[in-house]
Every structure is written in C-alpha cells, then in structure tokens.
Short mmCIF file of C-alpha atoms in Angstrom, two decimals:
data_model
loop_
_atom_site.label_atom_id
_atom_site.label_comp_id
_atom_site.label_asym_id
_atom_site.label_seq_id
_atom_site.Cartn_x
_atom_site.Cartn_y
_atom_site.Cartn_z
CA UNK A 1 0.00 0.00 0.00
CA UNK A 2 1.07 3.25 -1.08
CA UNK A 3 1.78 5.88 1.55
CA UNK A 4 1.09 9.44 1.94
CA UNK A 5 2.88 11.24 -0.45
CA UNK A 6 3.67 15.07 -1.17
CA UNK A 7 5.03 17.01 -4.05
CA UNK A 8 7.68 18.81 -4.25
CA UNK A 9 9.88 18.06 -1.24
CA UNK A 10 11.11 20.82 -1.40
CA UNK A 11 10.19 25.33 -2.53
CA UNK A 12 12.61 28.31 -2.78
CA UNK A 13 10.46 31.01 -2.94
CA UNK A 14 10.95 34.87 -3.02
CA UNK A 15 8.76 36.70 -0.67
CA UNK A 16 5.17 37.78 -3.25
CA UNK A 17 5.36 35.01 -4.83
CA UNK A 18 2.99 31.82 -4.91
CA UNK A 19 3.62 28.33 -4.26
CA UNK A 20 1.06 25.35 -4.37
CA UNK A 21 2.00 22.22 -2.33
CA UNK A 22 0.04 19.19 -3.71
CA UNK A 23 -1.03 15.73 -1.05
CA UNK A 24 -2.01 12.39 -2.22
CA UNK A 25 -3.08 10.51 0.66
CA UNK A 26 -3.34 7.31 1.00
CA UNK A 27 -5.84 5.37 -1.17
CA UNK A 28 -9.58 5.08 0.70
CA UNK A 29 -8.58 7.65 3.19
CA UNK A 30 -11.51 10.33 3.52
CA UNK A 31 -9.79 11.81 5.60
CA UNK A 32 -6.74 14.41 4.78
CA UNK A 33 -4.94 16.58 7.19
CA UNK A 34 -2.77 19.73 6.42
CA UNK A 35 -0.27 20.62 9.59
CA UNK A 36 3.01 22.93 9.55
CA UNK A 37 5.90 22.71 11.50
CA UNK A 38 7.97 25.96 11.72
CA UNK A 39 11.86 25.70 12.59
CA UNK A 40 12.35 24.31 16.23
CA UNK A 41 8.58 24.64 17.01
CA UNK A 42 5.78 22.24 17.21
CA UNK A 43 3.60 20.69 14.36
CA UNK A 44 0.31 22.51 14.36
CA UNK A 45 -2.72 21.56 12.89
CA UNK A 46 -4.40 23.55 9.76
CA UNK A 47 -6.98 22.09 8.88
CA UNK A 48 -9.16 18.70 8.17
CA UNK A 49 -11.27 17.56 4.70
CA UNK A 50 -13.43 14.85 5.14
CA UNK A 51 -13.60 13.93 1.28
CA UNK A 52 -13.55 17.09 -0.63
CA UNK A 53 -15.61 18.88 2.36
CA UNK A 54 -13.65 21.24 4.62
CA UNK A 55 -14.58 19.70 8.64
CA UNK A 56 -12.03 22.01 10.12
CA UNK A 57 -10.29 24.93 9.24
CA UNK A 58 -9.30 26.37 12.25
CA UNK A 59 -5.52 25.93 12.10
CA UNK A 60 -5.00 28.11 9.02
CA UNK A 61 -3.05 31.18 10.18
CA UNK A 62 -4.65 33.92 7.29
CA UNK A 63 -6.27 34.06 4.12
CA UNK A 64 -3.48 33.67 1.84
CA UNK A 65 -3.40 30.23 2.35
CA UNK A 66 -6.16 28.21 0.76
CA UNK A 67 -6.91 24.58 0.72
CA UNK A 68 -8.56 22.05 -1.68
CA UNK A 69 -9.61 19.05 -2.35
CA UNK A 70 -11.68 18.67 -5.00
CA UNK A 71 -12.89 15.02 -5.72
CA UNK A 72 -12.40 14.11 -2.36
CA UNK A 73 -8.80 12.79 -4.09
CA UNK A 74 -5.66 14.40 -3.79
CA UNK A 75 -5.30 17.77 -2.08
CA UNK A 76 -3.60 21.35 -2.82
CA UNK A 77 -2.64 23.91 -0.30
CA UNK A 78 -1.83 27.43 -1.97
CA UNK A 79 -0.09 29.96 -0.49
CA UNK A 80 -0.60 33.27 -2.02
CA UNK A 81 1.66 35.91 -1.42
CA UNK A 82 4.30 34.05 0.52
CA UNK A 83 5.60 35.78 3.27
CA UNK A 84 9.03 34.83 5.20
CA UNK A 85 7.00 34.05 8.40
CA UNK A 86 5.50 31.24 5.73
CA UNK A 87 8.42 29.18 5.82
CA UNK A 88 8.88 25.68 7.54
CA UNK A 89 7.80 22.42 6.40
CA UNK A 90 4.06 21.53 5.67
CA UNK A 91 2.53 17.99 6.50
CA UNK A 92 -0.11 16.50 5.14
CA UNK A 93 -1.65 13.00 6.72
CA UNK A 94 -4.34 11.07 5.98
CA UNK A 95 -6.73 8.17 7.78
CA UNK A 96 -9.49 6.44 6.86
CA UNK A 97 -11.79 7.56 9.82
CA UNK A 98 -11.84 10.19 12.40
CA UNK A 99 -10.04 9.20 15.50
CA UNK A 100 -7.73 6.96 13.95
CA UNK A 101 -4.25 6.60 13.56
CA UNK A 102 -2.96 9.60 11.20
CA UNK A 103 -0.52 8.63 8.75
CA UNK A 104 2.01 11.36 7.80
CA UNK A 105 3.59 11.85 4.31
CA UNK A 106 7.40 13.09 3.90
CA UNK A 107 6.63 17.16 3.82
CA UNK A 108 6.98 19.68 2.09
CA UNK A 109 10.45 22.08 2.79
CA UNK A 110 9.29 25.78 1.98
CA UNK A 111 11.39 28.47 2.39
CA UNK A 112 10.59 32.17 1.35
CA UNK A 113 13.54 34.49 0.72
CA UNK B 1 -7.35 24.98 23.28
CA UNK B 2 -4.78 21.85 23.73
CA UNK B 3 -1.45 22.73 25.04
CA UNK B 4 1.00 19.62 24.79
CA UNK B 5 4.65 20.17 26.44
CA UNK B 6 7.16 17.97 25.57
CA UNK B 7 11.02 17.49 27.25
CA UNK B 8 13.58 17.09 27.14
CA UNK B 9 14.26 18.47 23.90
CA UNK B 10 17.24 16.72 23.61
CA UNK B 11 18.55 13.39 24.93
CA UNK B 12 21.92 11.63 24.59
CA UNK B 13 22.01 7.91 25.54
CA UNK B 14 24.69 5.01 25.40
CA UNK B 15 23.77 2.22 22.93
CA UNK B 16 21.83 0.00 25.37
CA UNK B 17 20.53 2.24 27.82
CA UNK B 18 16.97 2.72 28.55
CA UNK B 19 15.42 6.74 27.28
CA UNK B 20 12.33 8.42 28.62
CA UNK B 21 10.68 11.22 27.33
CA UNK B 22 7.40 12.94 28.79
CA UNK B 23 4.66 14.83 27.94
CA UNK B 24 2.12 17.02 29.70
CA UNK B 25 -1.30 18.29 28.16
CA UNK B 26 -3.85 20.70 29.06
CA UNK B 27 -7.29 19.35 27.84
CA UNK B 28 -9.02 16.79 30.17
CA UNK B 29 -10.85 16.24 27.49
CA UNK B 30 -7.63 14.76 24.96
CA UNK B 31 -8.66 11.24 25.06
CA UNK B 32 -6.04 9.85 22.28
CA UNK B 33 -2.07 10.10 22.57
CA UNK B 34 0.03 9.04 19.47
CA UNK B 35 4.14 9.39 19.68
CA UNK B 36 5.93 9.94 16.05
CA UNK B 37 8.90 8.90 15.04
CA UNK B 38 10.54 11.69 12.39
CA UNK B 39 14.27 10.30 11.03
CA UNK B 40 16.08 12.62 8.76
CA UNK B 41 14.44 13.78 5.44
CA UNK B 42 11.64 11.50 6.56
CA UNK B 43 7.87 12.44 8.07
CA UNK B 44 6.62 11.32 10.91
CA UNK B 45 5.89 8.00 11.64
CA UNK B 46 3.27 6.93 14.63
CA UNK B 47 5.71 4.17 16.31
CA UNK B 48 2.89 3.72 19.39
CA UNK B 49 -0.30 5.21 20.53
CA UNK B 50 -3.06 4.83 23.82
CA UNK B 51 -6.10 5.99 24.51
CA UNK B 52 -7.34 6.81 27.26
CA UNK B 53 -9.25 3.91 28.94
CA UNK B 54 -5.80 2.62 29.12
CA UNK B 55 -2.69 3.20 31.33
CA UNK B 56 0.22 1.68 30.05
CA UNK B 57 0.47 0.08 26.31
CA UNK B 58 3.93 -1.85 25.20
CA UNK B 59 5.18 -2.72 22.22
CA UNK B 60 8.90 -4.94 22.11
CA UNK B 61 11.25 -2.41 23.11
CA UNK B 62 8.82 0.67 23.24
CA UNK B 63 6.10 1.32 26.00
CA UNK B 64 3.67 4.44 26.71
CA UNK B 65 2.17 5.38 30.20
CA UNK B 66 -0.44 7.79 30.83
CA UNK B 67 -1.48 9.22 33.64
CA UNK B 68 -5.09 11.13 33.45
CA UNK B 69 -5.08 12.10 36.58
CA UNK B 70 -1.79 14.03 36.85
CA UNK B 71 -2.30 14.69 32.77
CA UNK B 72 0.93 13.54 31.86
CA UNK B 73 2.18 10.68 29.29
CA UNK B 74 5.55 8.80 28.68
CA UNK B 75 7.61 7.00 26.19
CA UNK B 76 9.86 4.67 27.46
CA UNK B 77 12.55 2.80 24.84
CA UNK B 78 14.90 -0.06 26.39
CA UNK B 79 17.54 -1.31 25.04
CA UNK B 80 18.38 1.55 23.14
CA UNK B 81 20.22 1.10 19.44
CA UNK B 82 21.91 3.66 17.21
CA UNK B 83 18.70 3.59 14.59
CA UNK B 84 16.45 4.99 17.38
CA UNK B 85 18.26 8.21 16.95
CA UNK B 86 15.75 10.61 15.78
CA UNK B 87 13.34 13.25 16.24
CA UNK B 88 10.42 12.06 18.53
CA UNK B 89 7.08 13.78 18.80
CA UNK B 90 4.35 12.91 21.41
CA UNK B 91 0.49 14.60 20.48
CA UNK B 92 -2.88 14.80 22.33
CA UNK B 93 -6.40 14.78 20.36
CA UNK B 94 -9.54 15.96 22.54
CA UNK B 95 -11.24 15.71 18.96
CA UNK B 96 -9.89 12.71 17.04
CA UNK B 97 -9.25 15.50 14.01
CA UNK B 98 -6.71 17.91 15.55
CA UNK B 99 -3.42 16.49 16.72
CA UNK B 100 -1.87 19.24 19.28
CA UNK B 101 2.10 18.16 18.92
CA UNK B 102 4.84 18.63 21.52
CA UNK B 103 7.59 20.48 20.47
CA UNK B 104 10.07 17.41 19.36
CA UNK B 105 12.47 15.33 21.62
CA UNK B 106 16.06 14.74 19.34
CA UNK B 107 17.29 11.75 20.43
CA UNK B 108 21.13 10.51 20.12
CA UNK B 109 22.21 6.88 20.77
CA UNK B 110 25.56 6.67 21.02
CA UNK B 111 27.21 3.36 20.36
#
C-alpha cells in the first residue's frame, strides 16, 4: 500500500510570490490533514477535509493560504503571497476515519527568501 | 485549546541504555495520545499510541504510560540502538481530528 505522499519536497520562494504544495493521501482515506511545523517549534494543525468537504479549518493562520480538495482525491494547499514568516515544512496526513491513527507523508520544505 | 509540552528536547544515551521522554497536556478532554517517530528527510511515523481507557500500552522495546489524573504521558525505549536516533514527537487529540504536537524530543544513541 502506497503511503502518503507530497510534491515537491522541497520550494525556494521569493517573498510575493505563490507556491502550491500538492497531497495524495493514501488510497480510501476520507480523511486528509494539512499541519506545519515551523523551525524548532511544534507541528500545528491547519486544517481537516473529510472527502472534498472542509470539517475544520481552524488551524489556518490567514487568508493567503487556501486549501482544496476537489474530488475528495488528492489535495492542494496554496499559499498566495508568501511571506518569510511562511516558511517551515508543511505535513499533510491522511486516515481512513476520524479518531484513527494519522498517517504522515514526507513534507513539504518551503522556504521564502 | 490543547497545550502539549514535551522534554527534554534533547537526549543523549549510550547504545543499550533505557530513554524516557514525557509529555504534559492541558485538555481533560484529549482522550487519544500518538508518539511519532521523524528520522532525517523522513515524516513522521506513529511508532505507538493509547487511549485513554488505558494506562500503560507496550510494544517490544517501546512502551507508553499515561497518567489522566496528573495529565501527563511517557515513552519509554529499552535497550536503546543507534537507529532509534531521531526526532520524537508525542500529540494529544480531545477531537480525534486535531493532533496538538509537543515540540520534538532529538534523540542521540551513542554506540
């Protein structure tokens, strides 16, 4: 079985400009998570599609990022214009129901310049 | 909402030697606590979990005790070998949908 997997592993972006990290979780999972991890801090949560519905959004720091998953398939999580503060490495997980075990994919390395 | 404290933040141990790391939360309502495993270049990787309507959960070298009461939760690794080196990350749901991470354990084994 396939794993979670995200594309590209790593961005060098300049400050302005736009970047679009893409998730493919893991087949039959309704469930896809998006969670970022900036340097030396914790991973925090974004937000949470069950298929292509958004459950939770709560997690996503301003409205330059946006999220979707249309299909209920694979997901995309623009960010639109990056900022420095913008850089870390983005998560995105997956599992088949709510309250199950999450399974993460490798991340995405952003960095804004 | 959730706050999940994690330490040490880093941890050297001889090859062999047993490592703890622990975890506090804020939620009495977090009823699910996962520990991930991140290696280098890698993502995390759940390596044990326990809910809640149990206290202590074991798995070969790798157990995890929690304590509702005090709102605390452990990982304990024996036997400790040079490819558990890596990042370790303990979490607490009160939802089931929103992990709340600790900030990251780096562990060393030194052979």
């Amino acid at each position: 079985e396939a794993g979670v997997t995200q594309f590209p592993s790593h961005s060098v972006i300049e400050k302005g400009q736009t970047v679009t990290l893409r998730c493919d979780p893991i087949s039959g999972h309704d469930n896809l998570y998006w969670y970022r991890r900036v340097m030396g801090k914790e991973i925090k949560f974004l937000l949470h599609f069950v298929k292509e519905s958004k459950q939770d959004e709560s997690g996503m720091p301003n409205n330059r990022f946006l999220a979707e998953r249309t299909g209920g398939t694979y997901s995309t999580l623009k960010v639109q214009p990056a900022e420095l503060e913008d850089s870390g490495v983005y998560f995105c997980a997956s599992s088949q129901r709510v309250r199950e075990t999450q399974y993460f994919g490798p991340g995405t390395r952003l960095l804004v310049l | 909402g959730e706050n999940v404290e994690q330490h040490p933040s880093t941890l050297s141990v001889q090859e062999g030697d047993s490592a703890v790391i622990k975890c506090t939360y804020s939620d009495s309502a977090s009823n699910y606590f996962p520990w991930y495993k991140q290696e280098l270049g890698k993502g995390p990787q759940l390596i044990i979990d326990i809910r809640s309507n149990v206290g202590e959960k074991k798995d070969q070298r790798i157990a995890v005790t929690l304590n509702k009461t005090a709102k605390h939760f452990s990982l304990h690794i024996t036997e400790t070998q040079p490819e558990d080196s890596a990042v370790y990350f303990c979490a607490a749901s009160p939802t089931g949908n929103q992990f709340y991470f600790g900030t990251g354990t780096s562990l060393t084994v030194i052979p």
